[in-house]
Structure formats: structure tokens, C-alpha cells
């Protein structure tokens, strides 16, 4: 059995082990694979594992030995799964491995806006506290979350995890979803009502033709001018130019983003350099325990396939 991992570095920068794959066959793990080497590195492989390296039809149709595609992610748009379905090649992803980690980062971004931890720490290290006439001072306004309203767009597993944390903070929680179901402490409402009432709006919907560019100028115009936008879903959900204009003009108070429309982003991304826009480099999923869980599910996917069983296949 010949196996290749096309881009293993982000999943395992050295603190996990691929030894289990070596026990399954002749395995090669690449940190990264540029587009021009995808075909060559997949040649003659029975199993190909990928995270963000695309497997398009033009490549797949030449992989005559391919029997299984494993993903190191929940999303599967980087694989032409329809071609794989036609050929009976399972494409198996990693479901529900990062729910709590993503919810945790949502509140890290929210708390950066309400408590300005980084700015205050930088101020202390620069000597401002030592020179202060008082025992304390503020470099930015501070706010409590208790009593504030959090609006959640998309109410799947991550949205629900975010809601639980918000309720523990004493927040009021609104949710807008196509599939509302009773959830203690959460009020379901239309999107426009949510935007008008929320102090924080956090996006947790998949990227679809309907949600691409959803957070545009019209969307933002319905938010409070004191509100903060959080996006840890997919970068393409946000019209970045519209968001940049809104932040610069004070139309909304701030943003916290873990994803951008292009990753890695171009140096001229319109959101760069905006003081009230915190951006992290797609790290919500990247905690050690989260990646360890991802690796275990990937292992289960592969071993189940080798045992004649298919789990977590993206198509039915």
C-alpha cells in the first residue's frame, strides 16, 4: 500500500507522530506540496491524504491506483469529490473535531475588544505603569460582557458551543438559522433583527453560494455602530473591502477575524493596518489537543478503510 501526505506540516509541525501511517504501508509525508508537484507525488499512490492541497479532476483522473482520499480537515471543497464518487473512491473528512477550540477563540477575540489585554500589557512593559501617578490606568475603554447581546449566525455545533459560553458570561443570546430548534436561553430571530439588536455578531455558517459575500455593506449597515463582528467560519463570507470601509468610518466598532478570503493573504489586504480589527492566522483549529484529536480521527478513517469499512465519507 503506497501512501502520501501532501501537506502535513500545519497538522503536525513536529509534536505529533505519523508512525501509524508507516505501519499501514510505504508512506511519504511532505510538509507542503506546490501545485506543479501534486501529480508526481500522488503517482501510483493507493491512499492520498491532504489538508489544503487541491485534488482536482485533472489530477485525479490520472491516478489509476487511487483507492482512498483522506482529509485533514472538515471542509472538502479542495477535492473533486464528485469525480471520486463516480469512481467509487471514498473521500473521508474529519467532522466535529474543533468545536470547542473555535468557540474558545471566538471569545478570545471578543475579550480582546472588551478588555484590551494586549494593549494594556504592552503599555506596562513600555514603562507607563511605572510612571503612572495612580495605582491603575486604562489605555482603552473596558466593558463587561454581562448583559450584552451576542448574535450568532448559523447554529450548528460550533454556534451552540459559543452560545453556552455566552450564557455563562451572562450575555443575552440571539441566533439566526435555517433550522431552529429549542435551546435554553437562546432566542431565535431573523437576521435583520439579530443585526439590529446585537452588541457582538459572530458568524458560524458554511461557505455556500448564498453565504459568499454575505457580510457586505448592506449587512453591516444594519448593525449597531457600537457592535463588533467576529468571523471564524470562512473568509469568503465577508466582503473585506466593505468591512474595511465600515471600520475606518466608525460604522461599526471593531472586528475579530481568524479567516480571510485568501490564505495566506496578499500584502495589500484592505483590512491590514486597521487598529480595531484583530486578525489571527486561521489558528482556531490548531491547538495541540485539537490537532491530536484530528490525527486520531484521520487514523480511524484510514484503518477503517483498510478493514473494509468506510466512515466519515463526504458523499453518500
mmCIF file with all atom_site columns, C-alpha atoms in Angstrom, residues 99-218:
data_model
loop_
_atom_site.group_PDB
_atom_site.id
_atom_site.type_symbol
_atom_site.label_atom_id
_atom_site.label_alt_id
_atom_site.label_comp_id
_atom_site.label_asym_id
_atom_site.label_entity_id
_atom_site.label_seq_id
_atom_site.pdbx_PDB_ins_code
_atom_site.Cartn_x
_atom_site.Cartn_y
_atom_site.Cartn_z
_atom_site.occupancy
_atom_site.B_iso_or_equiv
_atom_site.pdbx_formal_charge
_atom_site.auth_seq_id
_atom_site.auth_comp_id
_atom_site.auth_asym_id
_atom_site.auth_atom_id
_atom_site.pdbx_PDB_model_num
ATOM 1   C CA . UNK A 1 99  ? -15.898 22.731 18.054 1.00 0.00 ? 99  UNK A CA 1
ATOM 2   C CA . UNK A 1 100 ? -14.692 23.817 21.492 1.00 0.00 ? 100 UNK A CA 1
ATOM 3   C CA . UNK A 1 101 ? -11.423 25.243 20.164 1.00 0.00 ? 101 UNK A CA 1
ATOM 4   C CA . UNK A 1 102 ? -13.229 27.509 17.691 1.00 0.00 ? 102 UNK A CA 1
ATOM 5   C CA . UNK A 1 103 ? -15.695 28.646 20.351 1.00 0.00 ? 103 UNK A CA 1
ATOM 6   C CA . UNK A 1 104 ? -12.746 29.434 22.627 1.00 0.00 ? 104 UNK A CA 1
ATOM 7   C CA . UNK A 1 105 ? -11.110 31.644 20.001 1.00 0.00 ? 105 UNK A CA 1
ATOM 8   C CA . UNK A 1 106 ? -14.388 33.468 19.397 1.00 0.00 ? 106 UNK A CA 1
ATOM 9   C CA . UNK A 1 107 ? -14.241 34.647 22.986 1.00 0.00 ? 107 UNK A CA 1
ATOM 10  C CA . UNK A 1 108 ? -10.527 35.370 22.839 1.00 0.00 ? 108 UNK A CA 1
ATOM 11  C CA . UNK A 1 109 ? -11.343 37.816 20.034 1.00 0.00 ? 109 UNK A CA 1
ATOM 12  C CA . UNK A 1 110 ? -14.353 39.233 21.865 1.00 0.00 ? 110 UNK A CA 1
ATOM 13  C CA . UNK A 1 111 ? -12.374 39.706 25.082 1.00 0.00 ? 111 UNK A CA 1
ATOM 14  C CA . UNK A 1 112 ? -9.587  41.478 23.222 1.00 0.00 ? 112 UNK A CA 1
ATOM 15  C CA . UNK A 1 113 ? -12.172 44.109 22.313 1.00 0.00 ? 113 UNK A CA 1
ATOM 16  C CA . UNK A 1 114 ? -13.693 44.345 25.805 1.00 0.00 ? 114 UNK A CA 1
ATOM 17  C CA . UNK A 1 115 ? -10.525 44.084 27.924 1.00 0.00 ? 115 UNK A CA 1
ATOM 18  C CA . UNK A 1 116 ? -7.672  45.152 25.614 1.00 0.00 ? 116 UNK A CA 1
ATOM 19  C CA . UNK A 1 117 ? -5.288  42.725 27.320 1.00 0.00 ? 117 UNK A CA 1
ATOM 20  C CA . UNK A 1 118 ? -2.540  43.016 24.698 1.00 0.00 ? 118 UNK A CA 1
ATOM 21  C CA . UNK A 1 119 ? -2.635  46.825 24.645 1.00 0.00 ? 119 UNK A CA 1
ATOM 22  C CA . UNK A 1 120 ? -2.511  47.089 28.439 1.00 0.00 ? 120 UNK A CA 1
ATOM 23  C CA . UNK A 1 121 ? 0.323   44.584 28.703 1.00 0.00 ? 121 UNK A CA 1
ATOM 24  C CA . UNK A 1 122 ? 2.320   46.410 26.045 1.00 0.00 ? 122 UNK A CA 1
ATOM 25  C CA . UNK A 1 123 ? 1.736   49.653 27.933 1.00 0.00 ? 123 UNK A CA 1
ATOM 26  C CA . UNK A 1 124 ? 3.029   48.165 31.182 1.00 0.00 ? 124 UNK A CA 1
ATOM 27  C CA . UNK A 1 125 ? 6.128   46.720 29.516 1.00 0.00 ? 125 UNK A CA 1
ATOM 28  C CA . UNK A 1 126 ? 6.850   50.092 27.908 1.00 0.00 ? 126 UNK A CA 1
ATOM 29  C CA . UNK A 1 127 ? 7.028   51.735 31.343 1.00 0.00 ? 127 UNK A CA 1
ATOM 30  C CA . UNK A 1 128 ? 3.712   53.567 31.505 1.00 0.00 ? 128 UNK A CA 1
ATOM 31  C CA . UNK A 1 129 ? 2.578   51.904 34.751 1.00 0.00 ? 129 UNK A CA 1
ATOM 32  C CA . UNK A 1 130 ? 5.895   52.634 36.429 1.00 0.00 ? 130 UNK A CA 1
ATOM 33  C CA . UNK A 1 131 ? 5.497   56.293 35.517 1.00 0.00 ? 131 UNK A CA 1
ATOM 34  C CA . UNK A 1 132 ? 1.815   56.459 36.468 1.00 0.00 ? 132 UNK A CA 1
ATOM 35  C CA . UNK A 1 133 ? 0.661   58.714 39.330 1.00 0.00 ? 133 UNK A CA 1
ATOM 36  C CA . UNK A 1 134 ? -2.188  56.322 40.157 1.00 0.00 ? 134 UNK A CA 1
ATOM 37  C CA . UNK A 1 135 ? -2.298  52.652 41.082 1.00 0.00 ? 135 UNK A CA 1
ATOM 38  C CA . UNK A 1 136 ? -4.112  51.835 37.830 1.00 0.00 ? 136 UNK A CA 1
ATOM 39  C CA . UNK A 1 137 ? -4.998  53.357 34.469 1.00 0.00 ? 137 UNK A CA 1
ATOM 40  C CA . UNK A 1 138 ? -6.690  52.457 31.175 1.00 0.00 ? 138 UNK A CA 1
ATOM 41  C CA . UNK A 1 139 ? -5.293  52.718 27.673 1.00 0.00 ? 139 UNK A CA 1
ATOM 42  C CA . UNK A 1 140 ? -8.676  51.754 26.179 1.00 0.00 ? 140 UNK A CA 1
ATOM 43  C CA . UNK A 1 141 ? -12.274 51.657 27.405 1.00 0.00 ? 141 UNK A CA 1
ATOM 44  C CA . UNK A 1 142 ? -13.207 48.458 29.245 1.00 0.00 ? 142 UNK A CA 1
ATOM 45  C CA . UNK A 1 143 ? -16.587 46.732 29.071 1.00 0.00 ? 143 UNK A CA 1
ATOM 46  C CA . UNK A 1 144 ? -18.416 43.883 30.801 1.00 0.00 ? 144 UNK A CA 1
ATOM 47  C CA . UNK A 1 145 ? -19.989 41.102 28.761 1.00 0.00 ? 145 UNK A CA 1
ATOM 48  C CA . UNK A 1 146 ? -22.729 40.552 31.338 1.00 0.00 ? 146 UNK A CA 1
ATOM 49  C CA . UNK A 1 147 ? -25.969 41.901 29.905 1.00 0.00 ? 147 UNK A CA 1
ATOM 50  C CA . UNK A 1 148 ? -24.588 42.424 26.409 1.00 0.00 ? 148 UNK A CA 1
ATOM 51  C CA . UNK A 1 149 ? -26.246 40.714 23.431 1.00 0.00 ? 149 UNK A CA 1
ATOM 52  C CA . UNK A 1 150 ? -24.457 38.177 21.259 1.00 0.00 ? 150 UNK A CA 1
ATOM 53  C CA . UNK A 1 151 ? -25.921 37.373 17.850 1.00 0.00 ? 151 UNK A CA 1
ATOM 54  C CA . UNK A 1 152 ? -24.965 34.018 16.340 1.00 0.00 ? 152 UNK A CA 1
ATOM 55  C CA . UNK A 1 153 ? -25.472 33.481 12.615 1.00 0.00 ? 153 UNK A CA 1
ATOM 56  C CA . UNK A 1 154 ? -25.530 29.738 11.977 1.00 0.00 ? 154 UNK A CA 1
ATOM 57  C CA . UNK A 1 155 ? -26.393 27.473 14.888 1.00 0.00 ? 155 UNK A CA 1
ATOM 58  C CA . UNK A 1 156 ? -24.660 24.167 14.339 1.00 0.00 ? 156 UNK A CA 1
ATOM 59  C CA . UNK A 1 157 ? -22.328 22.521 16.851 1.00 0.00 ? 157 UNK A CA 1
ATOM 60  C CA . UNK A 1 158 ? -19.937 25.487 16.993 1.00 0.00 ? 158 UNK A CA 1
ATOM 61  C CA . UNK A 1 159 ? -22.755 28.027 17.257 1.00 0.00 ? 159 UNK A CA 1
ATOM 62  C CA . UNK A 1 160 ? -24.225 26.064 20.163 1.00 0.00 ? 160 UNK A CA 1
ATOM 63  C CA . UNK A 1 161 ? -20.828 25.868 21.904 1.00 0.00 ? 161 UNK A CA 1
ATOM 64  C CA . UNK A 1 162 ? -20.457 29.651 21.535 1.00 0.00 ? 162 UNK A CA 1
ATOM 65  C CA . UNK A 1 163 ? -23.948 30.129 22.964 1.00 0.00 ? 163 UNK A CA 1
ATOM 66  C CA . UNK A 1 164 ? -23.116 28.099 26.078 1.00 0.00 ? 164 UNK A CA 1
ATOM 67  C CA . UNK A 1 165 ? -20.064 30.250 26.797 1.00 0.00 ? 165 UNK A CA 1
ATOM 68  C CA . UNK A 1 166 ? -22.008 33.454 26.187 1.00 0.00 ? 166 UNK A CA 1
ATOM 69  C CA . UNK A 1 167 ? -24.737 32.373 28.581 1.00 0.00 ? 167 UNK A CA 1
ATOM 70  C CA . UNK A 1 168 ? -22.090 31.607 31.229 1.00 0.00 ? 168 UNK A CA 1
ATOM 71  C CA . UNK A 1 169 ? -20.891 35.216 30.850 1.00 0.00 ? 169 UNK A CA 1
ATOM 72  C CA . UNK A 1 170 ? -24.437 36.413 31.475 1.00 0.00 ? 170 UNK A CA 1
ATOM 73  C CA . UNK A 1 171 ? -24.992 37.525 27.899 1.00 0.00 ? 171 UNK A CA 1
ATOM 74  C CA . UNK A 1 172 ? -28.294 37.577 26.044 1.00 0.00 ? 172 UNK A CA 1
ATOM 75  C CA . UNK A 1 173 ? -28.062 35.264 23.041 1.00 0.00 ? 173 UNK A CA 1
ATOM 76  C CA . UNK A 1 174 ? -29.836 35.596 19.695 1.00 0.00 ? 174 UNK A CA 1
ATOM 77  C CA . UNK A 1 175 ? -29.484 33.078 16.878 1.00 0.00 ? 175 UNK A CA 1
ATOM 78  C CA . UNK A 1 176 ? -30.386 33.151 13.204 1.00 0.00 ? 176 UNK A CA 1
ATOM 79  C CA . UNK A 1 177 ? -30.521 29.778 11.472 1.00 0.00 ? 177 UNK A CA 1
ATOM 80  C CA . UNK A 1 178 ? -32.449 27.917 8.808  1.00 0.00 ? 178 UNK A CA 1
ATOM 81  C CA . UNK A 1 179 ? -33.090 25.074 11.254 1.00 0.00 ? 179 UNK A CA 1
ATOM 82  C CA . UNK A 1 180 ? -34.102 26.494 14.649 1.00 0.00 ? 180 UNK A CA 1
ATOM 83  C CA . UNK A 1 181 ? -34.618 24.046 17.488 1.00 0.00 ? 181 UNK A CA 1
ATOM 84  C CA . UNK A 1 182 ? -35.297 24.859 21.142 1.00 0.00 ? 182 UNK A CA 1
ATOM 85  C CA . UNK A 1 183 ? -32.144 25.755 23.105 1.00 0.00 ? 183 UNK A CA 1
ATOM 86  C CA . UNK A 1 184 ? -32.387 27.040 26.657 1.00 0.00 ? 184 UNK A CA 1
ATOM 87  C CA . UNK A 1 185 ? -31.504 30.701 26.926 1.00 0.00 ? 185 UNK A CA 1
ATOM 88  C CA . UNK A 1 186 ? -31.369 31.367 23.188 1.00 0.00 ? 186 UNK A CA 1
ATOM 89  C CA . UNK A 1 187 ? -33.877 33.455 21.239 1.00 0.00 ? 187 UNK A CA 1
ATOM 90  C CA . UNK A 1 188 ? -34.226 32.640 17.556 1.00 0.00 ? 188 UNK A CA 1
ATOM 91  C CA . UNK A 1 189 ? -34.968 35.523 15.222 1.00 0.00 ? 189 UNK A CA 1
ATOM 92  C CA . UNK A 1 190 ? -34.473 36.773 11.679 1.00 0.00 ? 190 UNK A CA 1
ATOM 93  C CA . UNK A 1 191 ? -31.059 38.007 10.585 1.00 0.00 ? 191 UNK A CA 1
ATOM 94  C CA . UNK A 1 192 ? -32.062 41.663 10.327 1.00 0.00 ? 192 UNK A CA 1
ATOM 95  C CA . UNK A 1 193 ? -33.461 41.662 13.854 1.00 0.00 ? 193 UNK A CA 1
ATOM 96  C CA . UNK A 1 194 ? -30.314 39.968 15.129 1.00 0.00 ? 194 UNK A CA 1
ATOM 97  C CA . UNK A 1 195 ? -28.067 42.567 13.489 1.00 0.00 ? 195 UNK A CA 1
ATOM 98  C CA . UNK A 1 196 ? -30.081 45.475 14.858 1.00 0.00 ? 196 UNK A CA 1
ATOM 99  C CA . UNK A 1 197 ? -30.035 44.162 18.448 1.00 0.00 ? 197 UNK A CA 1
ATOM 100 C CA . UNK A 1 198 ? -26.602 42.572 18.875 1.00 0.00 ? 198 UNK A CA 1
ATOM 101 C CA . UNK A 1 199 ? -23.526 44.071 20.518 1.00 0.00 ? 199 UNK A CA 1
ATOM 102 C CA . UNK A 1 200 ? -21.421 41.270 19.024 1.00 0.00 ? 200 UNK A CA 1
ATOM 103 C CA . UNK A 1 201 ? -22.209 39.329 15.849 1.00 0.00 ? 201 UNK A CA 1
ATOM 104 C CA . UNK A 1 202 ? -20.380 36.042 15.294 1.00 0.00 ? 202 UNK A CA 1
ATOM 105 C CA . UNK A 1 203 ? -20.615 34.085 12.042 1.00 0.00 ? 203 UNK A CA 1
ATOM 106 C CA . UNK A 1 204 ? -20.736 30.269 12.063 1.00 0.00 ? 204 UNK A CA 1
ATOM 107 C CA . UNK A 1 205 ? -22.264 29.294 8.735  1.00 0.00 ? 205 UNK A CA 1
ATOM 108 C CA . UNK A 1 206 ? -20.732 27.211 5.933  1.00 0.00 ? 206 UNK A CA 1
ATOM 109 C CA . UNK A 1 207 ? -19.464 28.776 2.720  1.00 0.00 ? 207 UNK A CA 1
ATOM 110 C CA . UNK A 1 208 ? -22.156 28.354 0.082  1.00 0.00 ? 208 UNK A CA 1
ATOM 111 C CA . UNK A 1 209 ? -23.245 30.407 -2.933 1.00 0.00 ? 209 UNK A CA 1
ATOM 112 C CA . UNK A 1 210 ? -25.812 32.022 -0.605 1.00 0.00 ? 210 UNK A CA 1
ATOM 113 C CA . UNK A 1 211 ? -23.330 32.930 2.144  1.00 0.00 ? 211 UNK A CA 1
ATOM 114 C CA . UNK A 1 212 ? -20.389 34.029 -0.012 1.00 0.00 ? 212 UNK A CA 1
ATOM 115 C CA . UNK A 1 213 ? -20.023 37.779 0.491  1.00 0.00 ? 213 UNK A CA 1
ATOM 116 C CA . UNK A 1 214 ? -22.950 37.746 2.934  1.00 0.00 ? 214 UNK A CA 1
ATOM 117 C CA . UNK A 1 215 ? -21.252 40.226 5.273  1.00 0.00 ? 215 UNK A CA 1
ATOM 118 C CA . UNK A 1 216 ? -21.380 43.152 2.856  1.00 0.00 ? 216 UNK A CA 1
ATOM 119 C CA . UNK A 1 217 ? -22.155 46.860 3.137  1.00 0.00 ? 217 UNK A CA 1
ATOM 120 C CA . UNK A 1 218 ? -25.903 46.218 3.426  1.00 0.00 ? 218 UNK A CA 1
#
